[in-house]
PDB file of C-alpha atoms in Angstrom:
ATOM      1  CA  UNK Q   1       0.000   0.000   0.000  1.00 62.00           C
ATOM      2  CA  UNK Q   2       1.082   3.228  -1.050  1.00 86.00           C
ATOM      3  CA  UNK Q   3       2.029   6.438   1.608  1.00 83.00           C
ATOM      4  CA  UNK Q   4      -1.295   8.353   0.086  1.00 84.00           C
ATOM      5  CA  UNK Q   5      -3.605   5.404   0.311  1.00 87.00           C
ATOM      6  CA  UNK Q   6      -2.699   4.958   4.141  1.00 87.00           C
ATOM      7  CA  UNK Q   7      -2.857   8.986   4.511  1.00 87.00           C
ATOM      8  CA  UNK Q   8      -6.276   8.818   2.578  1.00 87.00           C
ATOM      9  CA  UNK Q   9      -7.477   5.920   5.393  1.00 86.00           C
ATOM     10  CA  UNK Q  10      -5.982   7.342   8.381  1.00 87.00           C
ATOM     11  CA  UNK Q  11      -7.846  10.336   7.479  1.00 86.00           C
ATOM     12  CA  UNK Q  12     -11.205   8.452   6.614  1.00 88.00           C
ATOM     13  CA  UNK Q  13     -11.048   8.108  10.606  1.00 86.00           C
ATOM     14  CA  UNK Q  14     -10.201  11.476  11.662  1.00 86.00           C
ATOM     15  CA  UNK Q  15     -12.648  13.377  13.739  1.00 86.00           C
ATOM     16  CA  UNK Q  16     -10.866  16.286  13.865  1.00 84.00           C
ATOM     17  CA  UNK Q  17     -11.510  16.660   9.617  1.00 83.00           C
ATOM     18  CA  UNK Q  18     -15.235  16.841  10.185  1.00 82.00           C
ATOM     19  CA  UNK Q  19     -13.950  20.708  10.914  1.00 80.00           C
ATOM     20  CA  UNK Q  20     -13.092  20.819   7.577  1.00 82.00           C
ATOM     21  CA  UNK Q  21     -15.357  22.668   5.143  1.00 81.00           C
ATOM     22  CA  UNK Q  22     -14.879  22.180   1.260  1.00 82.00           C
ATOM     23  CA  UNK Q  23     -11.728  22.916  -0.007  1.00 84.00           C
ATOM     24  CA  UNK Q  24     -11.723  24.782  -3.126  1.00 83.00           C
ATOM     25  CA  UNK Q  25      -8.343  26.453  -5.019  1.00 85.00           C
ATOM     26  CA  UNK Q  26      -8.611  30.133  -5.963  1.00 85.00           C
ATOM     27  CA  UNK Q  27      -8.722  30.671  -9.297  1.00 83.00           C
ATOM     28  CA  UNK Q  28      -6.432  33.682 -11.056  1.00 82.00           C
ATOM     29  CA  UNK Q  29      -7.434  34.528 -14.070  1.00 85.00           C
ATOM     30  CA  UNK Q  30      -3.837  34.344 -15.975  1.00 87.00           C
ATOM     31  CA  UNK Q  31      -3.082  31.057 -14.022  1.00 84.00           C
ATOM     32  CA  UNK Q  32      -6.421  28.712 -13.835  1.00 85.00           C
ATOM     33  CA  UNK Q  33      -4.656  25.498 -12.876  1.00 88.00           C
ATOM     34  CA  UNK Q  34      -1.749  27.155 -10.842  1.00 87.00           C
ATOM     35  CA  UNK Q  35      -2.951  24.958  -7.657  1.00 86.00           C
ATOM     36  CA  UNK Q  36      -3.508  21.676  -9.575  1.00 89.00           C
ATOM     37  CA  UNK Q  37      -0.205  21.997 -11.434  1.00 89.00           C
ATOM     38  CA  UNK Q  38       2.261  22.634  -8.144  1.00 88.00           C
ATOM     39  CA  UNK Q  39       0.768  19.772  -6.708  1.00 86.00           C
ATOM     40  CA  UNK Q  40       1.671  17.772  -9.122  1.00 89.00           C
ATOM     41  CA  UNK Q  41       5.230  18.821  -9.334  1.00 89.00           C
ATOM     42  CA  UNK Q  42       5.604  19.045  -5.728  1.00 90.00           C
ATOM     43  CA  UNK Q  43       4.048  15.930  -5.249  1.00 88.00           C
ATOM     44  CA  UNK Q  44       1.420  16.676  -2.979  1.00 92.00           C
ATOM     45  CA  UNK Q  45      -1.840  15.433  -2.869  1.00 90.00           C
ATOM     46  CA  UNK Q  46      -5.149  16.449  -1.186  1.00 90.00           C
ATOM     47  CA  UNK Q  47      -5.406  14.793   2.041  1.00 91.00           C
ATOM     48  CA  UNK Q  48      -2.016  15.752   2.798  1.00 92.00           C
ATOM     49  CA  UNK Q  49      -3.422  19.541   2.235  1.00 92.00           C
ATOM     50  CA  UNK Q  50      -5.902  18.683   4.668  1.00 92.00           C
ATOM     51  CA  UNK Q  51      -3.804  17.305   7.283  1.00 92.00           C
ATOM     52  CA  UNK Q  52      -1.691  20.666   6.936  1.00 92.00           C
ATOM     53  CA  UNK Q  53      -4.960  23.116   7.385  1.00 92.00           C
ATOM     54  CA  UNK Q  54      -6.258  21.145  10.436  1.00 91.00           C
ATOM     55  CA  UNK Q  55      -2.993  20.249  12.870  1.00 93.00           C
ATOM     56  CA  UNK Q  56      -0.568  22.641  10.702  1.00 92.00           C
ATOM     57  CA  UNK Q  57       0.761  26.238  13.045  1.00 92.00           C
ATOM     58  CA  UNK Q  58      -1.637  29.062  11.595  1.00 92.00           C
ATOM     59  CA  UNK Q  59       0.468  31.950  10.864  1.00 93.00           C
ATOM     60  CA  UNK Q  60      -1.004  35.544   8.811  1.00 93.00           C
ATOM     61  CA  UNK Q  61       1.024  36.709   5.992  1.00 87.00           C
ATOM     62  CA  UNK Q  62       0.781  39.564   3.808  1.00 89.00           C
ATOM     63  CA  UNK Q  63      -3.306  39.070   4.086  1.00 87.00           C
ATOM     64  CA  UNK Q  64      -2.772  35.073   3.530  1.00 91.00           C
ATOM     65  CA  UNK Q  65      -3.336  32.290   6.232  1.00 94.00           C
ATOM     66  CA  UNK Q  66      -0.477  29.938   5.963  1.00 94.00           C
ATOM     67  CA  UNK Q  67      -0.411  26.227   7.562  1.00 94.00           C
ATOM     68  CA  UNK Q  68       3.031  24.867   8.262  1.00 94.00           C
ATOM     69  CA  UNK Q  69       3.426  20.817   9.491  1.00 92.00           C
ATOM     70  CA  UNK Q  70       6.138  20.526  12.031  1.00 90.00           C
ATOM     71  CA  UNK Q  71       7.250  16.970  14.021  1.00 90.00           C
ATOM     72  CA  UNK Q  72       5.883  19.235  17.160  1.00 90.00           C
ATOM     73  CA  UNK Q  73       2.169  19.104  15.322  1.00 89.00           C
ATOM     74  CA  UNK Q  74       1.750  15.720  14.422  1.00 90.00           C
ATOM     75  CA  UNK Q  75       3.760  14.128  17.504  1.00 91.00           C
ATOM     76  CA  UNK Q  76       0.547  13.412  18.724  1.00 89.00           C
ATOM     77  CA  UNK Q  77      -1.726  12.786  16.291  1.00 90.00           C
ATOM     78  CA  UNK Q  78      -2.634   9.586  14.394  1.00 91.00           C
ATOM     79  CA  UNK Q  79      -0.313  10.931  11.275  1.00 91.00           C
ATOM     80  CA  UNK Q  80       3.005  10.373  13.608  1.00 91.00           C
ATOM     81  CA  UNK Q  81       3.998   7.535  11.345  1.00 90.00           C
ATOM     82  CA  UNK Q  82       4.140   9.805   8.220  1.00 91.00           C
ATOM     83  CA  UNK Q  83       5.912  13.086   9.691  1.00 90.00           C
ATOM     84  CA  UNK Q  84       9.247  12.055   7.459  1.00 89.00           C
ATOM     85  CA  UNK Q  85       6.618  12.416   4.969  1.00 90.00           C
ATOM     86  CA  UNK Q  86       4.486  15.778   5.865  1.00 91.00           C
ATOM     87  CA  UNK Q  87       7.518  17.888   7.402  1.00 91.00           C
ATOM     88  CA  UNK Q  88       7.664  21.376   5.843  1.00 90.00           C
ATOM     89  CA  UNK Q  89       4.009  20.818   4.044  1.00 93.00           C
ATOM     90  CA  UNK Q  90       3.054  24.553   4.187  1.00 94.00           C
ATOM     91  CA  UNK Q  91      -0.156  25.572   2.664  1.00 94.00           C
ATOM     92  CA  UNK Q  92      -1.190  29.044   2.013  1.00 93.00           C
ATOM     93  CA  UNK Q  93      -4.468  29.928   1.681  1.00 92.00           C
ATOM     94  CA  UNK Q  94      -6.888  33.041   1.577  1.00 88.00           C
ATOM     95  CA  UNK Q  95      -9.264  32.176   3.908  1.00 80.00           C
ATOM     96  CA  UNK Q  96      -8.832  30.178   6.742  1.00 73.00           C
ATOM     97  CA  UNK Q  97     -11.198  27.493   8.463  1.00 73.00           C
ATOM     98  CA  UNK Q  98     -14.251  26.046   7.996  1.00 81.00           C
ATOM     99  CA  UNK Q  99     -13.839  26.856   4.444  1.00 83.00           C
ATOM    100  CA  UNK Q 100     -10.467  27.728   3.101  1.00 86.00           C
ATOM    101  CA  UNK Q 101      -9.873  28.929  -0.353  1.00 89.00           C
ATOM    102  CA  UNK Q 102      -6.203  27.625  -1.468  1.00 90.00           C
ATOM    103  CA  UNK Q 103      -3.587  29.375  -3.280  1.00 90.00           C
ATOM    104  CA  UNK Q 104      -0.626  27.004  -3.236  1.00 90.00           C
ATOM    105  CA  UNK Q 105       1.059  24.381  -1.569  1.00 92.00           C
ATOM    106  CA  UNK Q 106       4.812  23.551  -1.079  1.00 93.00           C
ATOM    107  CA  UNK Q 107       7.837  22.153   0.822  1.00 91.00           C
ATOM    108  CA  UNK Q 108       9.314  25.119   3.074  1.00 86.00           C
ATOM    109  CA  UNK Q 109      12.676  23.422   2.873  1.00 74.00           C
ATOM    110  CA  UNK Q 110      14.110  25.063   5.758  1.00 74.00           C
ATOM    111  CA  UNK Q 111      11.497  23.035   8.521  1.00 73.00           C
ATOM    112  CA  UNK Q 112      12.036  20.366   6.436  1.00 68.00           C
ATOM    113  CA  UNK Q 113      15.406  20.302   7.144  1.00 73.00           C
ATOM    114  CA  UNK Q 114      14.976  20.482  10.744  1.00 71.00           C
ATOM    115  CA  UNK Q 115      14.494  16.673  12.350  1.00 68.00           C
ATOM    116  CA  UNK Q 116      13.269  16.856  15.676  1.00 62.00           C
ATOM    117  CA  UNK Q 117      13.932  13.185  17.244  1.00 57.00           C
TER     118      UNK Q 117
END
């Protein structure tokens, strides 16, 4: 079994995604797939985005919500087995919970660096 089919059924279980609204990208008019297209070259996929928004540090920026995964946030959560996997997930999005609006997603490479043992 694949790392995003065990995400996608650890997450099936999750209470703490009921939280979650519907997810939907924001759409610029000179980029229409600019969510859909880092994803795929960044290799992320959408219930890793929703781990990030729930148990990911909330931090404002320049009018954005961001949601960065850190071994501290998922230490105690059911995703501790993938947090070689989700480390330096940030997600940045316009509006925050229940229903956030996504602009991108990437690897913030400095926290990824950072292994907390």
């Amino acid at each position: 079994m694949n790392m995003n089919h065990q995400l996608s059924l650890v997450l099936q279980d999750d209470l703490n995604i009921e939280k979650l609204g519907s997810i939907t990208p924001v759409y610029n008019p000179k980029d229409t797939n600019h969510l859909e297209r880092r994803q795929q070259q960044r290799a992320i996929s959408l219930p890793m985005i929703k781990v990030a928004i729930v148990y990911g540090n909330r931090q404002f920026s320049y009018g954005a919500v961001t949601y960065t995964l850190t071994d501290k946030n998922l230490r105690r959560t059911p995703y501790k087995r993938f947090i070689d996997v989700l480390r330096g997930l940030r997600v940045v999005c316009v509006d925050g919970l229940p229903n956030p609006k996504i602009m991108t997603a990437y690897w913030h490479h400095k926290t990824k660096r950072k292994v907390h043992r």
